[in-house]
């Protein structure tokens, strides 16, 4: 059995989808959710899902408190789903190729500091892109630069609003993120790549 920590800063709809997907799968266990935001809606979802959620601020991440908590709880993998704080080096070094992030665009496009959530979809539309999608990648010390594990694409039409793109991207996230988590956390090859269109 693998213990997975779920981290989110916002709504947490991906977290809810992941937890529901694996509800009857004894191989993966999600003992808690961590957020760096007190008012994040993910705390409400956590109550509904009957999973404890914890609030840790930036300092607790940086001073090793969060790492100690992860280790005490024998966490094997860390999944970021809309988690907007930069993961500090102490955690990255303790969990090499064990931290997975989802980004709502086709990296390396529309990534980096400040590129998150609706800002990404606004930039995609402003740039008149004809496609967008999701990138699931390992986390390293730079925002959105870790090795890509999986990408899936959707079309963007000239008439699409950022909200339209967001809806298509969320659909891809709900469809693929749990499968990729299963693959990474239960598979034996930590660096294999998949691409889907
Ligand atoms: C998701 O679309 C995720 O890809 C994105 O935030 C959203 C969170 O939605 N992540 C980033 O932008 C990271 N740079 P959710 O809270 O409803 O799962």
Coordinates of C-alpha atoms and ligand atoms in Angstrom, one line a residue, residues 8-16 42 45 80-84 101-105 110-112 114-121 133-135 137 143-144 166 169-170 173-174 177, ligand 1:
X8 CA -4.1 22.0 -2.7
X9 CA -4.5 25.8 -2.4
X10 CA -8.0 26.3 -3.9
X11 CA -11.2 24.6 -4.7
X12 CA -9.9 21.0 -4.7
X13 CA -12.1 19.6 -7.3
X14 CA -9.3 17.4 -8.6
X15 CA -8.6 16.2 -5.0
X16 CA -12.2 15.1 -4.7
X42 CA -10.7 22.1 -0.3
X45 CA -14.4 19.0 0.5
X80 CA -0.2 18.6 -6.0
X81 CA -3.5 19.6 -7.4
X82 CA -3.8 23.3 -7.7
X83 CA -1.2 23.8 -5.0
X84 CA 0.4 27.2 -5.6
X101 CA 2.0 18.2 -10.1
X102 CA -0.8 18.9 -12.6
X103 CA -0.5 22.0 -14.8
X104 CA -3.5 23.2 -16.8
X105 CA -1.6 23.8 -20.1
X110 CA 2.2 28.9 -20.2
X111 CA 4.1 27.7 -17.2
X112 CA 6.3 29.4 -14.5
X114 CA 2.3 33.4 -11.6
X115 CA 0.9 31.1 -14.3
X116 CA -1.9 29.2 -12.5
X117 CA -5.6 28.5 -12.7
X118 CA -7.6 31.0 -14.8
X119 CA -4.5 33.1 -15.6
X120 CA -3.3 30.2 -17.7
X121 CA -6.5 30.0 -19.7
X133 CA -4.4 20.7 -22.4
X134 CA -2.8 19.3 -19.3
X135 CA 0.7 18.4 -18.2
X137 CA 5.0 16.2 -14.3
X143 CA 8.2 26.0 -11.2
X144 CA 6.7 23.7 -13.9
X166 CA -11.0 25.9 -18.3
X169 CA -9.0 21.3 -19.3
X170 CA -10.8 20.3 -16.2
X173 CA -7.8 16.5 -15.6
X174 CA -10.6 14.5 -14.1
X177 CA -5.0 12.5 -13.4
Ligands
LIG1 C1 -6.3 22.9 -11.9 O1 -6.8 23.2 -13.1 C2 -4.8 22.7 -11.9 O2 -4.3 22.2 -13.1 C3 -4.4 24.1 -11.7 O3 -5.2 24.6 -10.7 C4 -6.5 24.0 -10.9 C5 -7.0 23.6 -9.6 O4 -8.4 23.2 -9.7 N1 -3.0 24.1 -11.2 C6 -2.2 25.1 -11.5 O5 -2.5 26.1 -12.1 C7 -0.7 24.9 -11.0 N2 0.2 25.9 -11.6 P1 -9.1 22.4 -8.5 O6 -8.6 23.1 -7.2 O7 -10.5 22.5 -8.7 O8 -8.6 21.0 -8.5

